[in-house]
Every structure is written in C-alpha cells, then in structure tokens.
PDB file of C-alpha atoms in Angstrom:
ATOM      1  CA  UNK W 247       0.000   0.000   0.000  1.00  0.00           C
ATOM      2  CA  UNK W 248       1.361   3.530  -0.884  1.00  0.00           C
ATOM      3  CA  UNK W 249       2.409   5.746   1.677  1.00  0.00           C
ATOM      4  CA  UNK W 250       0.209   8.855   2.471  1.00  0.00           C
ATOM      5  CA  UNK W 251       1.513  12.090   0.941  1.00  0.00           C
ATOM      6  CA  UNK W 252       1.909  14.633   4.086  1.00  0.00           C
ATOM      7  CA  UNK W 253       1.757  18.197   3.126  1.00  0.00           C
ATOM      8  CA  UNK W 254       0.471  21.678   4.357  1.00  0.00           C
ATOM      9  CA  UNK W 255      -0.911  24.309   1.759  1.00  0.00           C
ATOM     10  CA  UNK W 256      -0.225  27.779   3.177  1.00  0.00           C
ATOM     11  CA  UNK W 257      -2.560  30.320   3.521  1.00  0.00           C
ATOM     12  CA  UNK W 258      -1.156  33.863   3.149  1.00  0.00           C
ATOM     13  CA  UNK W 259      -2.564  36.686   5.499  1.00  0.00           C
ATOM     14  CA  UNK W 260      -2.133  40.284   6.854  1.00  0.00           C
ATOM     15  CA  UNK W 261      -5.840  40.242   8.427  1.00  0.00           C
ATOM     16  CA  UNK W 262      -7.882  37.961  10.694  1.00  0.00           C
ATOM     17  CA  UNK W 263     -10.328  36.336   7.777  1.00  0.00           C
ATOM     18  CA  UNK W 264     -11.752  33.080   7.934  1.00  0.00           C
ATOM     19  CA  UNK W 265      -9.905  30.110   7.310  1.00  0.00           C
ATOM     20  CA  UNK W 266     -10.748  26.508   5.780  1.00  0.00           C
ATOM     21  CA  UNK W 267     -11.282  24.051   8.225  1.00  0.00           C
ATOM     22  CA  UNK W 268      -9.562  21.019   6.677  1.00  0.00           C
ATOM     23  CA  UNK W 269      -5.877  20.432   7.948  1.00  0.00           C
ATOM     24  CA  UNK W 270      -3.999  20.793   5.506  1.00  0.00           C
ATOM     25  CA  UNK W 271      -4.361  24.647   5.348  1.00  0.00           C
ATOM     26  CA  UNK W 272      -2.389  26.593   7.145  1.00  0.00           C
ATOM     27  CA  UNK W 273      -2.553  30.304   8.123  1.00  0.00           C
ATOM     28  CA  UNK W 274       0.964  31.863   7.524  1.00  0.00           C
ATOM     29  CA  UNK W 275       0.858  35.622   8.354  1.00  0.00           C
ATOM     30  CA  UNK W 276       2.945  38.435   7.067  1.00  0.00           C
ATOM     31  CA  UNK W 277       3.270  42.326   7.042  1.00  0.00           C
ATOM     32  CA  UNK W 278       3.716  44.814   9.409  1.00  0.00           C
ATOM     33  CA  UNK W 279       0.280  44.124  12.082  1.00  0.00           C
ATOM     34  CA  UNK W 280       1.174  40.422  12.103  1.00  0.00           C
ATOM     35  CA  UNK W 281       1.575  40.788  15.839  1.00  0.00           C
ATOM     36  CA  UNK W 282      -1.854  41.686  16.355  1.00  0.00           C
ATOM     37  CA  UNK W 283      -3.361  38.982  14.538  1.00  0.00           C
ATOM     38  CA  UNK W 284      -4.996  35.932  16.253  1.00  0.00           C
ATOM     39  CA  UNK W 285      -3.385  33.554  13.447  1.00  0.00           C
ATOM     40  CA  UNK W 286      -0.056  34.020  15.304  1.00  0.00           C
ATOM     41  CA  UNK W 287      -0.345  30.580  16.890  1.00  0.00           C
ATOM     42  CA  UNK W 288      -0.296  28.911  13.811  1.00  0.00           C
ATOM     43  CA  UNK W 289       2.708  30.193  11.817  1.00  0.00           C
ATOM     44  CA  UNK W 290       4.288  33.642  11.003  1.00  0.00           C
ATOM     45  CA  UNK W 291       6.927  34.919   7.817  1.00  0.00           C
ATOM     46  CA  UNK W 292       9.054  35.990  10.776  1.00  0.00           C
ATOM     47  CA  UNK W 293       9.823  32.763  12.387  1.00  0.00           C
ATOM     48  CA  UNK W 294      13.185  32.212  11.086  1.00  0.00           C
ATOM     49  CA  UNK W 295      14.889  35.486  12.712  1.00  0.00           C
ATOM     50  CA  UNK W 296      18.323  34.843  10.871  1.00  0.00           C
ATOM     51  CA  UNK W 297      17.055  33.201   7.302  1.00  0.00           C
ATOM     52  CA  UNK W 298      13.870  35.238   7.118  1.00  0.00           C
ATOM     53  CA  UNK W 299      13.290  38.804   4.776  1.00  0.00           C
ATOM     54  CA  UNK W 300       9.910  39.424   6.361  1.00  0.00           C
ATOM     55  CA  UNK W 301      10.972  42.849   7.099  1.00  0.00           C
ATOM     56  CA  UNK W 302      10.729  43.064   2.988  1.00  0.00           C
ATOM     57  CA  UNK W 303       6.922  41.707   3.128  1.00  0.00           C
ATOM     58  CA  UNK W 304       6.314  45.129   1.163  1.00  0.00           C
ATOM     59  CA  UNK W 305       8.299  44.431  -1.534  1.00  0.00           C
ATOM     60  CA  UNK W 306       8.179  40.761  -1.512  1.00  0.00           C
ATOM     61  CA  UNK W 307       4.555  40.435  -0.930  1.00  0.00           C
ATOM     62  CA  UNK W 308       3.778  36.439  -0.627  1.00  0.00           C
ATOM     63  CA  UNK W 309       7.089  35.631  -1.247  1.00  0.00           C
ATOM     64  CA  UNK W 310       7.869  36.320   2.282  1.00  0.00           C
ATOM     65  CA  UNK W 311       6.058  33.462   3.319  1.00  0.00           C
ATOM     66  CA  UNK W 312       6.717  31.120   0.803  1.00  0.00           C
ATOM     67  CA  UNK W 313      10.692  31.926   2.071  1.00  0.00           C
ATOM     68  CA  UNK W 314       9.733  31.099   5.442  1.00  0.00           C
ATOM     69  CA  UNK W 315       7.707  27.807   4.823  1.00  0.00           C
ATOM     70  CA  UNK W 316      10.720  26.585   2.207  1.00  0.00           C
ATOM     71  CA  UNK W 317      14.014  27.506   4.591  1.00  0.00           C
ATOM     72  CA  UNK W 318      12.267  25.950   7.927  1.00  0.00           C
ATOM     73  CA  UNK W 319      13.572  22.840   9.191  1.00  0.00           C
ATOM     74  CA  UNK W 320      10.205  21.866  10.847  1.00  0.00           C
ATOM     75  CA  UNK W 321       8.756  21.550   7.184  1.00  0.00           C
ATOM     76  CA  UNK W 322      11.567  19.425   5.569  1.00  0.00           C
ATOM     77  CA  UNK W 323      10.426  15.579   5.512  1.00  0.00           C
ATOM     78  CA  UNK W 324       6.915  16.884   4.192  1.00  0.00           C
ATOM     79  CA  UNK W 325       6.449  15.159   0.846  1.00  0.00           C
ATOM     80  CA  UNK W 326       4.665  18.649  -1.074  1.00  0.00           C
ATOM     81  CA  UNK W 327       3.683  22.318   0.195  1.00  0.00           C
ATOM     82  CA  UNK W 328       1.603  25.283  -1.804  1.00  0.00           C
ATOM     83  CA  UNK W 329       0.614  28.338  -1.299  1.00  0.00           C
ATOM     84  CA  UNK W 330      -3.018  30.381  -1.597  1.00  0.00           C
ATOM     85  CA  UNK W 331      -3.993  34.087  -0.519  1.00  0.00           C
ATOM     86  CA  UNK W 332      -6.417  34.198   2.460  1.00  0.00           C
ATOM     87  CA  UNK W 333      -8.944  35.918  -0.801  1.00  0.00           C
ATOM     88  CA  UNK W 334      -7.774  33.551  -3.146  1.00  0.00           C
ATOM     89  CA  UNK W 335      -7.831  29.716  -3.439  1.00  0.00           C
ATOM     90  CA  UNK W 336      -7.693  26.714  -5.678  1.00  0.00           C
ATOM     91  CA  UNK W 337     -11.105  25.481  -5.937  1.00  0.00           C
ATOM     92  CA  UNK W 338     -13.197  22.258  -7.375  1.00  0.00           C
ATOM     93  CA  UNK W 339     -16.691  22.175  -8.901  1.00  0.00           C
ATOM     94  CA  UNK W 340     -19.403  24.386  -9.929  1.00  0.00           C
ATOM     95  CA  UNK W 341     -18.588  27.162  -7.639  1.00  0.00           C
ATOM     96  CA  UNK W 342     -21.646  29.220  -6.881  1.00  0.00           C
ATOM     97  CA  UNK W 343     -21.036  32.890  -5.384  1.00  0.00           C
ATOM     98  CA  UNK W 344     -22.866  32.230  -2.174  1.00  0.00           C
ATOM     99  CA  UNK W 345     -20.782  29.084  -1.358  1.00  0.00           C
ATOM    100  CA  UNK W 346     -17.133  29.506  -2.093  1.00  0.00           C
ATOM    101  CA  UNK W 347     -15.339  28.548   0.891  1.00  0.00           C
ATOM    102  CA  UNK W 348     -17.452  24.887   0.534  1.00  0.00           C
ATOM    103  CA  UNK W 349     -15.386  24.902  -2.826  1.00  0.00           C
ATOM    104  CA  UNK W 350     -11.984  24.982  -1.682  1.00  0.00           C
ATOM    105  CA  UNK W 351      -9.149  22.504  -3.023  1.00  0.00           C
ATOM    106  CA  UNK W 352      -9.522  19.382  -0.860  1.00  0.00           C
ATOM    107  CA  UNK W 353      -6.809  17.290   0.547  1.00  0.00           C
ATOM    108  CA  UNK W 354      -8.782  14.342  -1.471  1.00  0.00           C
ATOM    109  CA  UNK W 355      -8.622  16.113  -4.658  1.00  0.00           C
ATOM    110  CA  UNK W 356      -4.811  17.253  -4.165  1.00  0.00           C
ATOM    111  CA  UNK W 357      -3.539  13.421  -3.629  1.00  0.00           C
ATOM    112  CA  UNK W 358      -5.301  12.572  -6.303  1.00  0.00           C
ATOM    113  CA  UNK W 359      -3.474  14.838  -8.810  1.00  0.00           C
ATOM    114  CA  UNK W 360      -0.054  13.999  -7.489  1.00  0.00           C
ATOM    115  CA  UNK W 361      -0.454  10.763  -8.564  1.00  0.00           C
ATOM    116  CA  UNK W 362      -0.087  11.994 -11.946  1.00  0.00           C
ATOM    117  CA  UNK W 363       1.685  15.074 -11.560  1.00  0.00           C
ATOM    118  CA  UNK W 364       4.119  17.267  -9.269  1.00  0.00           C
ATOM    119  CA  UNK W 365       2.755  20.601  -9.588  1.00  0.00           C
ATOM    120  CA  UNK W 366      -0.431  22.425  -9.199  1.00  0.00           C
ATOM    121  CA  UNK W 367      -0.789  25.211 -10.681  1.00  0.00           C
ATOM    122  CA  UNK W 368      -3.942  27.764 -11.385  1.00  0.00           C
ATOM    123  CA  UNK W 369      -5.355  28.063 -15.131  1.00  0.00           C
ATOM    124  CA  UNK W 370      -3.867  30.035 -17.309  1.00  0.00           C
ATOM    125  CA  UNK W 371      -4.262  33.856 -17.271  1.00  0.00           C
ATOM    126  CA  UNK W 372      -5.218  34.818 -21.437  1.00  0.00           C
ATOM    127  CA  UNK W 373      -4.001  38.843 -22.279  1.00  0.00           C
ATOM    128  CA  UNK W 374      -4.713  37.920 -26.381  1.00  0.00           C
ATOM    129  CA  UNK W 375      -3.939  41.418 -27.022  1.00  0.00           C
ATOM    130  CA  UNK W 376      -0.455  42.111 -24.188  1.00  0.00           C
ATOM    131  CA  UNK W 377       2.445  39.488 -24.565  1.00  0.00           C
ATOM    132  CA  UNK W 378       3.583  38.940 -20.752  1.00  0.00           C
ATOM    133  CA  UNK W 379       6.653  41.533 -21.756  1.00  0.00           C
ATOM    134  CA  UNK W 380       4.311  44.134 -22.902  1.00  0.00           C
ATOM    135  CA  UNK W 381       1.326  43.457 -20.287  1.00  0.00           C
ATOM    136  CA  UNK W 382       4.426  44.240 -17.208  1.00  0.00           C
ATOM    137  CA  UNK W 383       5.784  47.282 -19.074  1.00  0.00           C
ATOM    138  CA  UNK W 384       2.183  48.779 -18.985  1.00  0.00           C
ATOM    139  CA  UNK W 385       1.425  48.153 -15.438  1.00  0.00           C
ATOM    140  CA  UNK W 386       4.621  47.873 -13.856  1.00  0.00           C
ATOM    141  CA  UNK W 387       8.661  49.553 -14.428  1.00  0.00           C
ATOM    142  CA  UNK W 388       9.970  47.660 -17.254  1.00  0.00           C
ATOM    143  CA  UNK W 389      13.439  47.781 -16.636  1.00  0.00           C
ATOM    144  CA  UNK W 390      13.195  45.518 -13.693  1.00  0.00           C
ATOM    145  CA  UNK W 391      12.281  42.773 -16.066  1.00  0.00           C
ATOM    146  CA  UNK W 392      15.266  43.942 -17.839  1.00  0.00           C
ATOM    147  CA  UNK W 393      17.495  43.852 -15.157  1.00  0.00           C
ATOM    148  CA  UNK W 394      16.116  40.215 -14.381  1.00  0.00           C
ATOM    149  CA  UNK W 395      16.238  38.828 -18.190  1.00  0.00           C
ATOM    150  CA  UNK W 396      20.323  40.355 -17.058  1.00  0.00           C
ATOM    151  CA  UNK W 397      20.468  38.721 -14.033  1.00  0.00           C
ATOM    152  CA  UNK W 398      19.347  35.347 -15.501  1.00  0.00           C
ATOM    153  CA  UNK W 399      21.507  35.852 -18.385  1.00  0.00           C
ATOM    154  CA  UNK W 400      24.099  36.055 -15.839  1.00  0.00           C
ATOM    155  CA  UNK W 401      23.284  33.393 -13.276  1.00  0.00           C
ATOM    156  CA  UNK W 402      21.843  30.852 -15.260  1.00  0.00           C
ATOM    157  CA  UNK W 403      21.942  31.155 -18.827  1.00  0.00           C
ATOM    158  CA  UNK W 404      20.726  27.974 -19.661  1.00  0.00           C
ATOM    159  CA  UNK W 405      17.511  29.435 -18.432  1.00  0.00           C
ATOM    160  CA  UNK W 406      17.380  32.769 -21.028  1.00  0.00           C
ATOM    161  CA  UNK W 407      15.950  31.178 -24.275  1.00  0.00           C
ATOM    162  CA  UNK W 408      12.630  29.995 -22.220  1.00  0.00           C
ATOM    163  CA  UNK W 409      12.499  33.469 -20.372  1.00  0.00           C
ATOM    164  CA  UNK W 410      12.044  35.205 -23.851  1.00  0.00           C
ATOM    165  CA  UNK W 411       9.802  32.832 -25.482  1.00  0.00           C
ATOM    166  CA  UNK W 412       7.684  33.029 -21.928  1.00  0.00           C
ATOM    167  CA  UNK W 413       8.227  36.752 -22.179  1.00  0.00           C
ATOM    168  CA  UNK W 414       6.308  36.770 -25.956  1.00  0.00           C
ATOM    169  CA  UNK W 415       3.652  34.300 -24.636  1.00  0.00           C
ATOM    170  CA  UNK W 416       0.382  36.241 -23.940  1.00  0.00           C
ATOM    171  CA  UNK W 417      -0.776  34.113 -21.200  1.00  0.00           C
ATOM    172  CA  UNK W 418       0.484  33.203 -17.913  1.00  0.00           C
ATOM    173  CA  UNK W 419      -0.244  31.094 -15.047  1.00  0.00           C
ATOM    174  CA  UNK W 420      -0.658  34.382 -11.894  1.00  0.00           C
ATOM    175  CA  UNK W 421      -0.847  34.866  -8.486  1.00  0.00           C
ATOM    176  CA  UNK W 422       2.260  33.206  -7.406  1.00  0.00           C
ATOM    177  CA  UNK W 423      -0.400  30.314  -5.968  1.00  0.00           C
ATOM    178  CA  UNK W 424       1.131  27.008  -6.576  1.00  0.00           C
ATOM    179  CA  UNK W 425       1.187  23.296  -4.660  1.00  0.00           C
ATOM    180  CA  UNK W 426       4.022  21.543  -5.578  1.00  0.00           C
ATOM    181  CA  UNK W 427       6.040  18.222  -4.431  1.00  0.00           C
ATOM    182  CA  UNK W 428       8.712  19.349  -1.652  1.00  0.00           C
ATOM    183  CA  UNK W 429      11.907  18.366  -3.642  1.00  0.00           C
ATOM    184  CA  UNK W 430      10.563  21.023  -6.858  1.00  0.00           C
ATOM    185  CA  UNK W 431       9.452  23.369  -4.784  1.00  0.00           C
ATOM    186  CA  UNK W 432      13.082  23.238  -3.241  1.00  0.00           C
ATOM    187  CA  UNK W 433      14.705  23.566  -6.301  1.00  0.00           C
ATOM    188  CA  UNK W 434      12.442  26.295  -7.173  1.00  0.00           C
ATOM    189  CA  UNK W 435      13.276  28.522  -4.165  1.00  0.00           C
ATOM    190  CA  UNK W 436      16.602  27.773  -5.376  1.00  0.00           C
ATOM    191  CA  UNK W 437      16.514  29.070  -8.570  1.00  0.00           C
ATOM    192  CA  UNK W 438      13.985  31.887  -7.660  1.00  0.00           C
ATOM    193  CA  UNK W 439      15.112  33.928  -4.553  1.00  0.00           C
ATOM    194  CA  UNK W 440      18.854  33.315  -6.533  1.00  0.00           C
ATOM    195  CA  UNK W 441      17.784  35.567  -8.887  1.00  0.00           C
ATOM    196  CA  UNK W 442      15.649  38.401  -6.884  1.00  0.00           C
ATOM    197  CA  UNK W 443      17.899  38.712  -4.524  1.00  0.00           C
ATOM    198  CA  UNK W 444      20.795  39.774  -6.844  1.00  0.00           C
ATOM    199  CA  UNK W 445      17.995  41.963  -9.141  1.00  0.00           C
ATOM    200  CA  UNK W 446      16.870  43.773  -5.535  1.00  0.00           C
ATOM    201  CA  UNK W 447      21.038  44.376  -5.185  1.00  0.00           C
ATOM    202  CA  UNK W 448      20.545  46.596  -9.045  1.00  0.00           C
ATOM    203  CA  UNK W 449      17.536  48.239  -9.135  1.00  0.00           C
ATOM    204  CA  UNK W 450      16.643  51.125  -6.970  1.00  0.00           C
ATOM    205  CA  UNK W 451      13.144  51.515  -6.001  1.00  0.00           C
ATOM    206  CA  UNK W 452      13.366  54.851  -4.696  1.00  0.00           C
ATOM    207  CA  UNK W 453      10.053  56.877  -5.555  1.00  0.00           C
ATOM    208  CA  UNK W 454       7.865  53.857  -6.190  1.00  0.00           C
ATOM    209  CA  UNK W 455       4.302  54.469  -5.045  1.00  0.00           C
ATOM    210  CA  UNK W 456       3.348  51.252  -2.411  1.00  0.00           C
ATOM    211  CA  UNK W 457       1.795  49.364  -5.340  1.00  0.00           C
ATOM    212  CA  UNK W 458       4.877  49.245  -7.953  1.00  0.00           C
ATOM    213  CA  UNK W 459       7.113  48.312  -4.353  1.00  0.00           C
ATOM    214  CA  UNK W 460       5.499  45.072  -4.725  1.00  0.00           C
ATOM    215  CA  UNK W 461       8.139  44.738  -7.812  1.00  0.00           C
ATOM    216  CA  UNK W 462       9.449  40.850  -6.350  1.00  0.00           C
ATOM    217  CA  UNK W 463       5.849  39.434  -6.400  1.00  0.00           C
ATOM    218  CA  UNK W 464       5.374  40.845  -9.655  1.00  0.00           C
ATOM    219  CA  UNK W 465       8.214  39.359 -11.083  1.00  0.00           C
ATOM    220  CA  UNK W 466       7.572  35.858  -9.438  1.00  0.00           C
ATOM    221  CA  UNK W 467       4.526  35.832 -11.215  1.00  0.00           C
ATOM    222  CA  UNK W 468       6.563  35.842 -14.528  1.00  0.00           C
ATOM    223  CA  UNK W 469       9.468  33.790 -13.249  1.00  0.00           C
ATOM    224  CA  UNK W 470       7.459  31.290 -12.278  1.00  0.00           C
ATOM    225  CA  UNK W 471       6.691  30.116 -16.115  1.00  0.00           C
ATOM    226  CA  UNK W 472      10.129  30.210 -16.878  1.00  0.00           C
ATOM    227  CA  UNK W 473      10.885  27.518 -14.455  1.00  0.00           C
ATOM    228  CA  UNK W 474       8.095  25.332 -15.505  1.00  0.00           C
ATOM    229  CA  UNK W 475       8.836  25.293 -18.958  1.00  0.00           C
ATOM    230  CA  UNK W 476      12.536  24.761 -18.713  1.00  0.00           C
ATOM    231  CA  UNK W 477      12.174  21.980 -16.437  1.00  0.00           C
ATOM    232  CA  UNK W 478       9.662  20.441 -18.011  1.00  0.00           C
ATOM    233  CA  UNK W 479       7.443  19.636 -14.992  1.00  0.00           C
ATOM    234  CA  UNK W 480       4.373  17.649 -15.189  1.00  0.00           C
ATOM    235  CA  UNK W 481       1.744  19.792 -13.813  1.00  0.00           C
ATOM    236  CA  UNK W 482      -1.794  20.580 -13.453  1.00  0.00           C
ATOM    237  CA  UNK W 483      -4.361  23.263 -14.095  1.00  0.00           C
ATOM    238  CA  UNK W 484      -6.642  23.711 -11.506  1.00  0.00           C
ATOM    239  CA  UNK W 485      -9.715  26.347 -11.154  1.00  0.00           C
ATOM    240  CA  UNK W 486      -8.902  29.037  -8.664  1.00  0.00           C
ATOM    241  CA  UNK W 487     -11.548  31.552  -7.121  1.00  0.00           C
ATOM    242  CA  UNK W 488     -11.238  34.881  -5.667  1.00  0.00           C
ATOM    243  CA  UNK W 489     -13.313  34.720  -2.566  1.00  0.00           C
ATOM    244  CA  UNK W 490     -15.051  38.415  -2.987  1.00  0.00           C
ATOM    245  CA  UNK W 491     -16.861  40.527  -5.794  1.00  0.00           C
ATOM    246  CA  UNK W 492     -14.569  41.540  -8.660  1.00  0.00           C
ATOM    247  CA  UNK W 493     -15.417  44.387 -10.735  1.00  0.00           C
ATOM    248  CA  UNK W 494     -14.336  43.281 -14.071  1.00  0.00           C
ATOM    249  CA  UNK W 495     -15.445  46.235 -15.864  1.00  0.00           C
ATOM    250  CA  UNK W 496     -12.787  48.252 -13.998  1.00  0.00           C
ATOM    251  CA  UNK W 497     -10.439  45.356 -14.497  1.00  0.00           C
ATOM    252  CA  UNK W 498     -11.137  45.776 -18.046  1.00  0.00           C
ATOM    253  CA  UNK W 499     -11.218  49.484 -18.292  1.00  0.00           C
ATOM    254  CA  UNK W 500      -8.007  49.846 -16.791  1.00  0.00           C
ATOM    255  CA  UNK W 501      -6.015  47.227 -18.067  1.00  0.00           C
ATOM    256  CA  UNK W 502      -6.814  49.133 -21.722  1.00  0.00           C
ATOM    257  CA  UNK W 503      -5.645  52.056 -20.048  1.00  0.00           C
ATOM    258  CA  UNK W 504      -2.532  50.933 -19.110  1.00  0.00           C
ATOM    259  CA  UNK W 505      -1.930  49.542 -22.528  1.00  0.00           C
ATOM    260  CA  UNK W 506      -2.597  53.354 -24.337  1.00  0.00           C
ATOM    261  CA  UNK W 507      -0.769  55.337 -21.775  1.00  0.00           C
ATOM    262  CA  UNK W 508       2.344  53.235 -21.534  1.00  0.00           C
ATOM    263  CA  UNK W 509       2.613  51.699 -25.243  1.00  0.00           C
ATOM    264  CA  UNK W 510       6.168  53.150 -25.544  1.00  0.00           C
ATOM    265  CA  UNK W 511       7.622  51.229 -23.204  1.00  0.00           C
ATOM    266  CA  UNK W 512       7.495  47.954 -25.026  1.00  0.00           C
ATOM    267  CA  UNK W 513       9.951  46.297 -26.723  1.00  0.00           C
ATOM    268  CA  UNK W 514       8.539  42.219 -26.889  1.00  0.00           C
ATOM    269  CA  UNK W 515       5.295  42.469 -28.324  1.00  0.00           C
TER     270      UNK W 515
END
C-alpha cells in the first residue's frame, strides 16, 4: 500500500479572515500588524529570525512566506507544500457565489493529482492582445524585467531562451499560488530567490508608489513560467476563485488604459 503524501498548503494573510477548516491549510501571516493577529499561533513569515526577509513583506509580498515555509527545518520531511492568498484559493466544482469557501481545493482532490503530476498550478491567465513583456511594461517599471532577463543571463543562462519565449507568450499562469512536491518546490526557491535577490542588489526603487514596491511578487509571477517550462514539470491546471466581488469592468477598463498610456515602453510584443 502507498504511503500517504503529508503536506500543508499555506494560507497567506495580513488580516484575521476566515480560514478553511480542513488540515492541511495553514494560516501563515505576514506584514507589518502580524503581531496583532490571532493567526499568530499557527505560523508567522518571521519565524526564522536569521534566514527570514519578512521585514521586505512590502516588496516581496507572498514571497515572504513562501521563504519562510521553504528555509524551515520543521517543514523538511513533508512530501509537497503550496501556497493560496487568504482571498484567493484553488477550488473544485461548480462554484456558486454564495458558497465559495465549501469549494476549496480538498486534501482528497490534491492526492489525487499527485499521482499523476508534481505541480499544481492555477489556469492560465489569457491577455490575447499584451504578450507577458508588454502586459508588465504597462502596469509595472519595465526595466526591472530587464534587469532580471540580465540577471538570468548572468546566473543561469541555460535558463534565457525559455524566459524570452515566456516573455512573448500572452498568457500566464498568476498569483504566485502554486502546490508543488517538496523536492521542486526546493529547487524552485533555489533558482527563484537566486535571482531576486541579486535583481533587488541593481535596481533602486526609490520613488515607487506602495503598489509598484510590490516589484518581487510581480516578477515571481513571470518567473514562475520560466521555471516550468525549462524543467519540463508535469503539472496541473486547476480552477482558482477569488473569494469576494470583482469588478471586471474596472479590471477591463483599466487594463486598456494601461496599454494606451504606456505603449512606448514595449519592446517584446
């Protein structure tokens, strides 16, 4: 009989919000009011006081916590970890507005898929009209995707010929939410915090509004692909749902915005 796969599936917070019940979620809070929060019995980004960059929770966003959860010790014979947003989770069936939380990922459901594959991943983001390149130069400063296609180029080269063909792609897999089997989420980390670490030692983020500060998560998002396709890693699509209303028309609205006021910027599309 096959052993049991043993795993946690982190749930990132900065606010008390409620929680799935089953036990393989676990609140992991981050940011600045952390102390206040009753989650603090469970787990905090600040746990590891020598190996952690919580204090960078503003620029790192998630990120802080999925550094936390990969570098402790405690988590290191578990056979797969992921990570959701307290607002947004991978999901199963016909999920109805009224009755999200009754549609979040099960354990069941997650065992299930790793008998076939090592990574869960959301579906795929479609732009149709932005490559990835030209959708982060309209919302976000361009030339720290530069400075990371530089640092890659640097670090690991073999990696460069999927970041530019991921880079002219115009879809995406977002949110930095992910489940994956321990050893490729290791070697993820790895590869990943390698590389932001040495772009947050070249760009300077002075005079960022609090929203472009996030630069690290952003570029996760796209670095994320990268990895995938280079290593070839089986994985699986799975529905996702953001737990509150969305207004898509002022999604929409300004995501055409971006594209007219910041066309000049792109160089990939």
């Amino acid at each position: 009989m096959d052993k049991k796969l043993e795993g946690y599936i982190f749930v990132v917070t900065h606010k008390d919000y409620p929680m799935p019940i089953e036990k393989i979620y676990m609140p992991i809070t981050v940011g600045k009011n952390k102390q206040k929060l009753t989650f603090n019995k469970f787990y905090t980004d600040d746990a590891l006081e020598n190996r952690s960059i919580a204090k960078k929770n503003d620029s790192y966003c998630e990120l802080t916590a999925l550094y936390a959860m990969w570098q402790d010790s405690n988590f290191s014979k578990l056979d797969y970890m992921g990570l959701v947003h307290y607002r947004r989770y991978f999901t199963e069936g016909k999920v109805r507005k009224k009755n999200k939380f009754e549609h979040i990922l099960s354990e069941k459901r997650v065992l299930k898929l790793f008998k076939q594959y090592d990574v869960i991943l959301p579906k795929i983001r479609h732009y149709f009209i932005e490559t990835n390149y030209s959708h982060y130069a309209h919302a976000h400063n361009v030339k720290d995707l530069d400075t990371t296609r530089s640092v890659i180029e640097e670090l690991h080269p073999e990696y460069l010929a999927d970041f530019d063909q991921v880079m002219k792609k115009t879809s995406g897999h977002r949110f930095n939410l992910m489940i994956m089997k321990k050893e490729k989420l290791d070697a993820y980390c790895q590869w990943l915090f390698s590389i932001l670490f040495e772009v947050e030692n070249r760009i300077d983020c002075e005079g960022y509004d609090p929203y472009q500060t996030r630069v690290f998560g952003f570029l996760s998002e796209r670095l994320l692909d990268v990895w995938i396709q280079y290593q070839q890693v089986s994985y699986y699509e799975q529905n996702y749902s953001f737990m509150e209303k969305e207004n898509w028309v002022l999604k929409g609205k300004n995501f055409l915005m971006r594209k007219i006021k910041r066309k000049s910027l792109v160089k990939y599309d």
